Coordinates of N, CA and C in Angstrom, one line a residue:
M8 N 0.8 -1.2 0.0 CA 0.0 0.0 0.0 C 0.9 1.2 0.0
R9 N 0.4 2.3 -0.6 CA 1.1 3.5 -0.6 C 0.2 4.6 -0.1
K10 N 0.7 5.6 0.5 CA 0.0 6.7 1.1 C 0.3 8.0 0.4
C11 N -0.8 8.7 0.1 CA -0.6 10.1 -0.5 C 0.0 11.0 0.5
T12 N 1.0 11.8 0.1 CA 1.6 12.7 1.0 C 0.8 14.0 1.3
D13 N -0.1 14.3 0.4 CA -1.0 15.5 0.6 C -2.2 15.2 1.4
C14 N -3.0 14.2 1.0 CA -4.3 13.9 1.6 C -4.3 12.7 2.5
S15 N -3.2 12.0 2.7 CA -3.1 10.8 3.5 C -4.1 9.7 3.2
T16 N -4.4 9.5 1.9 CA -5.3 8.4 1.5 C -4.4 7.2 1.1
L17 N -4.9 6.0 1.4 CA -4.1 4.8 1.1 C -4.6 4.3 -0.3
Y18 N -3.6 3.9 -1.1 CA -3.9 3.3 -2.4 C -3.1 2.1 -2.6
D19 N -3.5 1.3 -3.7 CA -2.7 0.1 -4.1 C -1.4 0.5 -4.6
N20 N -0.4 -0.4 -4.5 CA 0.9 -0.1 -5.0 C 1.0 0.2 -6.5
G21 N 0.0 -0.3 -7.3 CA 0.0 0.0 -8.7 C -0.6 1.3 -9.1
A22 N -1.2 2.1 -8.1 CA -1.7 3.4 -8.5 C -0.6 4.4 -8.8
R23 N -0.9 5.2 -9.8 CA 0.1 6.2 -10.2 C -0.3 7.6 -9.8
I24 N -1.6 7.8 -9.6 CA -2.1 9.2 -9.3 C -3.1 9.0 -8.1
C25 N -3.1 10.0 -7.2 CA -4.0 10.0 -6.1 C -5.4 10.4 -6.7
E26 N -6.4 9.6 -6.5 CA -7.7 10.0 -7.1 C -8.4 11.1 -6.4
R27 N -8.0 11.4 -5.1 CA -8.7 12.4 -4.4 C -8.1 13.8 -4.7
C28 N -6.7 13.9 -4.7 CA -6.1 15.3 -4.9 C -5.4 15.4 -6.2
G29 N -5.1 14.3 -6.9 CA -4.4 14.4 -8.2 C -2.9 14.4 -8.1
T30 N -2.3 14.2 -7.0 CA -0.9 14.1 -6.8 C -0.3 12.9 -7.5
K31 N 0.8 13.0 -8.2 CA 1.4 11.9 -8.9 C 2.3 11.2 -7.9
F32 N 2.3 9.9 -7.9 CA 3.1 9.1 -7.0 C 4.4 8.8 -7.8
P33 N 5.6 8.8 -7.1 CA 6.8 8.4 -7.7 C 6.7 6.9 -8.0
Y34 N 7.0 6.5 -9.2 CA 6.9 5.1 -9.5 C 8.3 4.5 -9.8
D35 N 8.7 3.5 -9.1 CA 10.0 2.9 -9.3 C 9.7 1.4 -9.5
P36 N 9.9 0.8 -10.7 CA 9.5 -0.6 -11.0 C 10.4 -1.6 -10.2
K37 N 11.5 -1.1 -9.7 CA 12.4 -2.1 -8.9 C 11.8 -2.2 -7.5
V38 N 11.2 -1.2 -7.0 CA 10.7 -1.2 -5.7 C 9.3 -1.8 -5.6
T39 N 8.4 -1.4 -6.6 CA 7.0 -1.9 -6.6 C 6.7 -2.5 -8.0
P40 N 7.2 -3.7 -8.3 CA 6.9 -4.2 -9.6 C 5.5 -4.7 -9.8
F41 N 4.8 -5.1 -8.7 CA 3.5 -5.6 -8.8 C 2.6 -5.0 -7.8
S42 N 1.3 -4.9 -8.1 CA 0.4 -4.4 -7.1 C -0.1 -5.5 -6.3
E43 N -0.8 -5.2 -5.2 CA -1.3 -6.3 -4.3 C -2.4 -7.1 -5.0
R44 N -3.1 -6.5 -5.9 CA -4.2 -7.2 -6.6 C -3.5 -8.2 -7.6
R45 N -2.5 -7.8 -8.3 CA -1.8 -8.7 -9.2 C -1.2 -9.9 -8.5
I46 N -0.6 -9.6 -7.3 CA 0.0 -10.7 -6.5 C -1.1 -11.6 -6.1
A47 N -2.3 -11.1 -5.6 CA -3.4 -12.0 -5.2 C -3.9 -12.8 -6.3
L48 N -4.1 -12.2 -7.5 CA -4.5 -12.9 -8.7 C -3.6 -14.0 -9.1
I49 N -2.3 -13.7 -9.1 CA -1.3 -14.7 -9.4 C -1.3 -15.9 -8.4
L50 N -1.5 -15.6 -7.1 CA -1.6 -16.7 -6.1 C -2.8 -17.5 -6.3
I51 N -3.9 -16.9 -6.6 CA -5.2 -17.6 -6.9 C -5.1 -18.5 -8.1
V52 N -4.5 -18.0 -9.2 CA -4.3 -18.8 -10.4 C -3.3 -20.0 -10.1
F53 N -2.3 -19.7 -9.3 CA -1.3 -20.8 -9.0 C -2.0 -21.9 -8.2
V54 N -2.8 -21.5 -7.2 CA -3.5 -22.5 -6.4 C -4.4 -23.3 -7.2
M55 N -5.1 -22.7 -8.1 CA -6.1 -23.4 -9.0 C -5.4 -24.4 -9.9
V56 N -4.2 -24.0 -10.4 CA -3.4 -24.9 -11.3 C -2.9 -26.1 -10.4
V57 N -2.4 -25.8 -9.2 CA -1.9 -26.9 -8.4 C -3.1 -27.9 -8.0
L58 N -4.3 -27.4 -7.7 CA -5.4 -28.2 -7.3 C -5.8 -29.0 -8.6
A59 N -5.8 -28.4 -9.7 CA -6.2 -29.2 -10.9 C -5.2 -30.3 -11.2
I60 N -4.0 -30.1 -11.1 CA -3.0 -31.1 -11.3 C -3.1 -32.2 -10.2
F61 N -3.3 -31.8 -9.0 CA -3.4 -32.8 -7.9 C -4.7 -33.7 -8.1
N62 N -5.8 -33.1 -8.5 CA -7.0 -33.9 -8.7 C -6.8 -34.8 -9.9
H63 N -6.1 -34.3 -10.9 CA -5.9 -35.2 -12.1 C -5.0 -36.3 -11.7
Y64 N -4.0 -36.1 -10.9 CA -3.0 -37.1 -10.6 C -3.7 -38.1 -9.7
I65 N -4.5 -37.7 -8.7 CA -5.2 -38.6 -7.8 C -6.2 -39.5 -8.6
S66 N -6.8 -38.9 -9.6 CA -7.9 -39.7 -10.3 C -7.3 -40.7 -11.3
M67 N -6.0 -40.7 -11.5 CA -5.4 -41.7 -12.4 C -5.6 -43.1 -11.8
P68 N -5.7 -44.1 -12.7 CA -5.9 -45.5 -12.2 C -4.7 -46.0 -11.4
I69 N -5.0 -47.0 -10.6 CA -3.9 -47.6 -9.7 C -3.1 -48.5 -10.6
T70 N -1.8 -48.2 -10.7 CA -1.0 -49.0 -11.6 C 0.0 -49.9 -10.9
D71 N 0.4 -49.5 -9.7 CA 1.4 -50.3 -9.0 C 0.6 -51.0 -7.8
T72 N 1.2 -52.1 -7.3 CA 0.6 -52.8 -6.2 C 1.2 -52.6 -4.9
S73 N 1.7 -51.4 -4.7 CA 2.3 -51.0 -3.4 C 1.2 -50.3 -2.5
C74 N 1.4 -50.5 -1.2 CA 0.4 -49.8 -0.3 C 1.0 -48.5 0.0
S75 N 0.8 -47.5 -0.8 CA 1.4 -46.2 -0.6 C 0.3 -45.2 -0.3
R76 N 0.8 -44.0 0.1 CA -0.2 -42.9 0.4 C -0.9 -42.5 -0.9
I77 N -0.3 -42.5 -2.0 CA -0.9 -42.1 -3.3 C -2.0 -43.1 -3.6
N78 N -1.7 -44.4 -3.5 CA -2.8 -45.4 -3.7 C -3.9 -45.3 -2.7
Y79 N -3.6 -44.9 -1.5 CA -4.6 -44.7 -0.5 C -5.6 -43.6 -0.9
L80 N -5.0 -42.5 -1.4 CA -5.8 -41.4 -1.8 C -6.6 -41.7 -3.1
R81 N -6.0 -42.5 -4.0 CA -6.7 -42.9 -5.2 C -7.9 -43.8 -4.8
V82 N -7.7 -44.8 -3.9 CA -8.8 -45.7 -3.5 C -9.9 -44.9 -2.8
Q83 N -9.4 -44.0 -1.9 CA -10.4 -43.1 -1.2 C -11.2 -42.3 -2.2
K84 N -10.6 -41.7 -3.2 CA -11.4 -40.9 -4.2 C -12.3 -41.8 -5.0
M85 N -11.8 -43.0 -5.3 CA -12.6 -43.9 -6.1 C -13.8 -44.3 -5.3
L86 N -13.7 -44.6 -4.0 CA -14.8 -45.0 -3.2 C -15.8 -43.8 -3.0
H87 N -15.3 -42.6 -2.8 CA -16.1 -41.5 -2.7 C -16.9 -41.2 -4.0
D88 N -16.2 -41.2 -5.1 CA -16.9 -41.0 -6.4 C -18.0 -42.1 -6.6
S89 N -17.7 -43.3 -6.3 CA -18.6 -44.4 -6.5 C -19.8 -44.3 -5.6
R90 N -19.6 -43.9 -4.4 CA -20.7 -43.7 -3.5 C -21.6 -42.5 -4.0
D91 N -21.0 -41.5 -4.5 CA -21.7 -40.4 -5.0 C -22.6 -40.8 -6.2
R92 N -22.0 -41.6 -7.1 CA -22.8 -42.0 -8.2 C -24.0 -42.9 -7.8
V93 N -23.8 -43.7 -6.8 CA -24.9 -44.6 -6.3 C -25.9 -43.8 -5.6
M94 N -25.5 -42.8 -4.8 CA -26.5 -42.0 -4.0 C -27.2 -41.0 -5.0
R95 N -26.6 -40.6 -6.0 CA -27.2 -39.7 -7.0 C -28.4 -40.4 -7.6
I96 N -28.3 -41.7 -7.8 CA -29.4 -42.4 -8.4 C -30.6 -42.4 -7.4
Q97 N -30.2 -42.6 -6.1 CA -31.3 -42.6 -5.0 C -31.9 -41.3 -4.8
D98 N -31.1 -40.2 -5.1 CA -31.6 -38.8 -4.8 C -32.7 -38.3 -5.7
H99 N -32.9 -39.0 -6.8 CA -33.9 -38.5 -7.7 C -35.3 -38.6 -7.1
G100 N -36.3 -37.8 -7.5 CA -37.6 -38.0 -7.1 C -38.2 -39.3 -7.6
Y101 N -37.6 -39.8 -8.7 CA -38.0 -41.1 -9.3 C -36.7 -41.8 -9.5
I102 N -36.8 -43.1 -9.6 CA -35.6 -43.9 -9.9 C -35.5 -44.1 -11.4
P103 N -34.5 -43.7 -12.1 CA -34.4 -43.9 -13.5 C -34.3 -45.4 -13.8
I104 N -34.7 -45.7 -15.0 CA -34.6 -47.1 -15.4 C -33.2 -47.6 -15.5
S105 N -32.3 -46.8 -15.8 CA -30.8 -47.2 -15.9 C -30.2 -47.2 -14.5
G106 N -30.9 -46.9 -13.4 CA -30.3 -46.9 -12.1 C -29.7 -48.2 -11.7
P107 N -30.4 -49.3 -11.7 CA -29.8 -50.6 -11.3 C -28.6 -51.0 -12.1
S108 N -28.7 -50.7 -13.4 CA -27.5 -51.1 -14.3 C -26.3 -50.3 -14.0
I109 N -26.5 -49.0 -13.6 CA -25.3 -48.2 -13.2 C -24.7 -48.8 -11.9
I110 N -25.5 -49.2 -11.0 CA -25.0 -49.8 -9.7 C -24.2 -51.1 -10.0
M111 N -24.8 -51.9 -10.9 CA -24.1 -53.1 -11.3 C -22.8 -52.9 -12.0
Q112 N -22.7 -51.8 -12.8 CA -21.4 -51.4 -13.4 C -20.4 -51.1 -12.3
E113 N -20.8 -50.4 -11.3 CA -19.9 -50.1 -10.2 C -19.4 -51.4 -9.5
R114 N -20.4 -52.3 -9.3 CA -20.0 -53.6 -8.7 C -19.0 -54.3 -9.6
Y115 N -19.2 -54.4 -10.9 CA -18.3 -55.1 -11.8 C -16.9 -54.4 -11.8
F116 N -17.0 -53.1 -11.8 CA -15.7 -52.3 -11.7 C -14.9 -52.7 -10.5
M117 N -15.6 -52.8 -9.3 CA -15.0 -53.1 -8.1 C -14.4 -54.6 -8.1
E118 N -15.1 -55.5 -8.7 CA -14.7 -56.8 -8.8 C -13.4 -57.0 -9.7
N119 N -13.3 -56.2 -10.7 CA -12.2 -56.3 -11.7 C -11.0 -55.4 -11.5
I120 N -11.1 -54.4 -10.6 CA -10.0 -53.5 -10.5 C -8.8 -54.2 -9.7
N121 N -7.6 -53.8 -10.1 CA -6.5 -54.3 -9.4 C -6.2 -53.4 -8.2
L122 N -6.4 -54.0 -7.0 CA -6.1 -53.2 -5.8 C -4.9 -53.7 -5.1
P123 N -4.1 -52.9 -4.5 CA -3.0 -53.3 -3.7 C -3.5 -54.3 -2.6
P124 N -2.6 -55.2 -2.1 CA -3.0 -56.2 -1.1 C -3.6 -55.6 0.2
C125 N -3.2 -54.4 0.6 CA -3.7 -53.9 1.8 C -5.2 -53.4 1.7
F126 N -5.6 -53.2 0.4 CA -7.0 -52.8 0.2 C -8.0 -53.9 -0.1
E127 N -7.5 -55.1 -0.2 CA -8.3 -56.3 -0.5 C -9.5 -56.5 0.4
P128 N -9.3 -56.2 1.8 CA -10.5 -56.5 2.7 C -11.6 -55.5 2.4
I129 N -11.4 -54.4 1.7 CA -12.5 -53.5 1.4 C -13.3 -54.0 0.2
R130 N -12.7 -54.7 -0.7 CA -13.4 -55.1 -1.9 C -14.7 -55.9 -1.6
R131 N -14.7 -56.9 -0.7 CA -15.8 -57.7 -0.5 C -17.0 -56.9 0.1
D132 N -16.6 -56.0 1.0 CA -17.7 -55.1 1.6 C -18.3 -54.2 0.6
M133 N -17.5 -53.7 -0.3 CA -18.0 -52.8 -1.3 C -18.9 -53.5 -2.3
I134 N -18.5 -54.8 -2.7 CA -19.3 -55.6 -3.6 C -20.7 -55.9 -2.9
D135 N -20.7 -56.2 -1.6 CA -21.9 -56.4 -0.9 C -22.8 -55.2 -0.8
Y136 N -22.1 -54.0 -0.7 CA -22.8 -52.7 -0.6 C -23.5 -52.5 -2.0
Y137 N -22.8 -52.8 -3.1 CA -23.4 -52.6 -4.4 C -24.6 -53.5 -4.6
L138 N -24.5 -54.7 -4.2 CA -25.6 -55.7 -4.3 C -26.8 -55.2 -3.5
I139 N -26.6 -54.7 -2.3 CA -27.7 -54.2 -1.5 C -28.3 -53.0 -2.2
M140 N -27.5 -52.1 -2.6 CA -28.0 -50.9 -3.2 C -28.7 -51.2 -4.6
H141 N -28.3 -52.2 -5.3 CA -29.0 -52.7 -6.5 C -30.4 -53.2 -6.1
T142 N -30.5 -54.0 -5.0 CA -31.8 -54.5 -4.6 C -32.7 -53.3 -4.1
V143 N -32.1 -52.4 -3.4 CA -32.9 -51.2 -2.9 C -33.4 -50.4 -4.1
T144 N -32.6 -50.2 -5.1 CA -33.0 -49.4 -6.3 C -34.1 -50.1 -7.0
R145 N -34.0 -51.4 -7.2 CA -35.0 -52.2 -7.9 C -36.4 -52.1 -7.1
I146 N -36.3 -52.3 -5.8 CA -37.5 -52.3 -5.0 C -38.1 -50.9 -5.0
S147 N -37.2 -49.8 -4.9 CA -37.7 -48.5 -4.8 C -38.3 -48.0 -6.2
S148 N -37.8 -48.6 -7.3 CA -38.3 -48.1 -8.6 C -39.8 -48.6 -8.8
F149 N -40.2 -49.6 -8.0 CA -41.6 -50.0 -8.1 C -42.4 -49.5 -6.9
G150 N -41.9 -48.5 -6.1 CA -42.6 -47.9 -5.1 C -42.6 -48.5 -3.7
G151 N -41.7 -49.5 -3.5 CA -41.6 -50.1 -2.2 C -40.6 -49.5 -1.3
H152 N -40.7 -48.2 -1.1 CA -39.6 -47.5 -0.3 C -39.6 -48.0 1.2
T153 N -40.8 -48.4 1.7 CA -40.8 -48.8 3.2 C -40.1 -50.1 3.4
Y154 N -40.1 -51.0 2.3 CA -39.5 -52.3 2.5 C -38.0 -52.3 2.4
T155 N -37.4 -51.1 2.0 CA -36.0 -51.1 1.8 C -35.2 -50.6 3.1
V156 N -36.0 -50.2 4.1 CA -35.3 -49.7 5.3 C -34.3 -50.6 5.9
P157 N -34.6 -51.9 6.1 CA -33.6 -52.8 6.7 C -32.4 -53.0 5.8
L158 N -32.6 -52.9 4.5 CA -31.5 -53.0 3.5 C -30.6 -51.8 3.6
L159 N -31.2 -50.6 3.7 CA -30.4 -49.4 3.8 C -29.6 -49.4 5.1
E160 N -30.2 -49.9 6.2 CA -29.4 -49.9 7.4 C -28.2 -50.9 7.3
E161 N -28.4 -52.0 6.6 CA -27.3 -52.9 6.3 C -26.2 -52.2 5.4
A162 N -26.7 -51.4 4.4 CA -25.7 -50.7 3.5 C -24.9 -49.7 4.3
V163 N -25.6 -49.0 5.2 CA -24.9 -48.0 6.1 C -23.9 -48.7 6.9
M164 N -24.2 -49.9 7.5 CA -23.3 -50.6 8.3 C -22.1 -51.0 7.4
L165 N -22.3 -51.4 6.2 CA -21.2 -51.8 5.3 C -20.3 -50.6 5.0
Q166 N -20.9 -49.4 4.8 CA -20.1 -48.2 4.6 C -19.3 -47.9 5.8
N167 N -19.9 -48.0 7.0 CA -19.1 -47.7 8.2 C -17.9 -48.7 8.3
R168 N -18.2 -49.9 8.0 CA -17.1 -50.9 8.1 C -16.0 -50.6 7.1
V169 N -16.3 -50.2 5.9 CA -15.3 -49.8 4.9 C -14.5 -48.5 5.4
D170 N -15.2 -47.6 6.0 CA -14.6 -46.4 6.5 C -13.6 -46.7 7.6
Q171 N -14.0 -47.6 8.5 CA -13.2 -48.1 9.6 C -11.9 -48.8 9.1
K172 N -12.1 -49.6 8.1 CA -10.9 -50.3 7.5 C -10.0 -49.3 6.8
M173 N -10.6 -48.3 6.2 CA -9.7 -47.3 5.5 C -8.9 -46.5 6.6
E174 N -9.5 -46.2 7.7 CA -8.8 -45.5 8.8 C -7.7 -46.4 9.3
E175 N -7.9 -47.7 9.5 CA -6.9 -48.6 10.0 C -5.7 -48.7 8.9
I176 N -6.1 -48.7 7.7 CA -5.1 -48.7 6.6 C -4.3 -47.4 6.6
D177 N -5.0 -46.3 6.8 CA -4.3 -45.0 6.9 C -3.2 -45.0 8.0
K178 N -3.5 -45.6 9.1 CA -2.6 -45.6 10.3 C -1.4 -46.4 10.0
C179 N -1.5 -47.5 9.2 CA -0.3 -48.3 9.0 C 0.5 -48.0 7.8
L180 N 0.0 -47.1 6.9 CA 0.8 -46.8 5.7 C 2.1 -46.2 6.0
P181 N 3.1 -46.3 5.2 CA 3.2 -47.0 3.9 C 3.6 -48.4 4.0
D182 N 3.9 -49.0 5.2 CA 4.4 -50.3 5.3 C 3.3 -51.2 6.1
C183 N 2.2 -51.5 5.4 CA 1.2 -52.4 6.1 C 1.8 -53.8 6.0
P184 N 1.8 -54.5 7.1 CA 2.3 -55.9 7.1 C 1.3 -56.8 6.5
T185 N 1.7 -58.0 6.1 CA 0.8 -59.0 5.5 C -0.1 -59.5 6.6
S186 N 0.3 -59.5 7.9 CA -0.5 -59.9 9.0 C -1.7 -59.0 9.1
F187 N -1.5 -57.7 8.7 CA -2.6 -56.7 8.7 C -3.8 -57.2 7.9
V188 N -3.6 -57.7 6.7 CA -4.6 -58.1 5.8 C -5.2 -59.4 6.4
E189 N -4.4 -60.3 6.9 CA -4.9 -61.5 7.5 C -5.8 -61.2 8.8
S190 N -5.4 -60.2 9.5 CA -6.3 -59.8 10.7 C -7.7 -59.4 10.2
F191 N -7.8 -58.7 9.1 CA -9.1 -58.3 8.6 C -9.9 -59.6 8.2
Q192 N -9.2 -60.5 7.5 CA -9.9 -61.7 7.1 C -10.3 -62.6 8.3
A193 N -9.5 -62.6 9.4 CA -9.9 -63.3 10.5 C -11.1 -62.8 11.2
R194 N -11.3 -61.4 11.2 CA -12.4 -60.8 11.9 C -13.7 -61.1 11.2
E195 N -13.6 -61.3 9.8 CA -14.8 -61.6 9.1 C -15.2 -63.0 9.2

């Protein structure tokens, strides 16, 4: 900020003339090359570019079979996007005819994706979740909303179990032992 010597009004560094009294400010490009507004715009654009690159990098498919933080973020984003697609079908005032097939596509995707070994315990719960949501969608499309309450409670329980497993995986990353996966399988 710069202050006018005549009227004591504050202006941006890029201002060349005081708007109130007309006094010209001395301008030295070495001292004030950018105004605060330009710096703020540059920072905003920089943050947007970084977020776009980060979101693109996280949404890339899982290629390696290591239990790394990047794969954890990719699986977490995949689960979040998948749940959003399934719940978007349920959010309609009516259930579209393509709703059950979209949910089954999510199920087939989960069955066929290559997950690192530490994420294998999540696969079975998500497949069961998709089967339940497929049943709920089919029943709801014929108007049987009240009959789906126990199924929805079971789906919420499966979601909570997946979230709990993801938290446990997050705690042991990047070196999840093989006994970790076996402990999940022993609990089931």
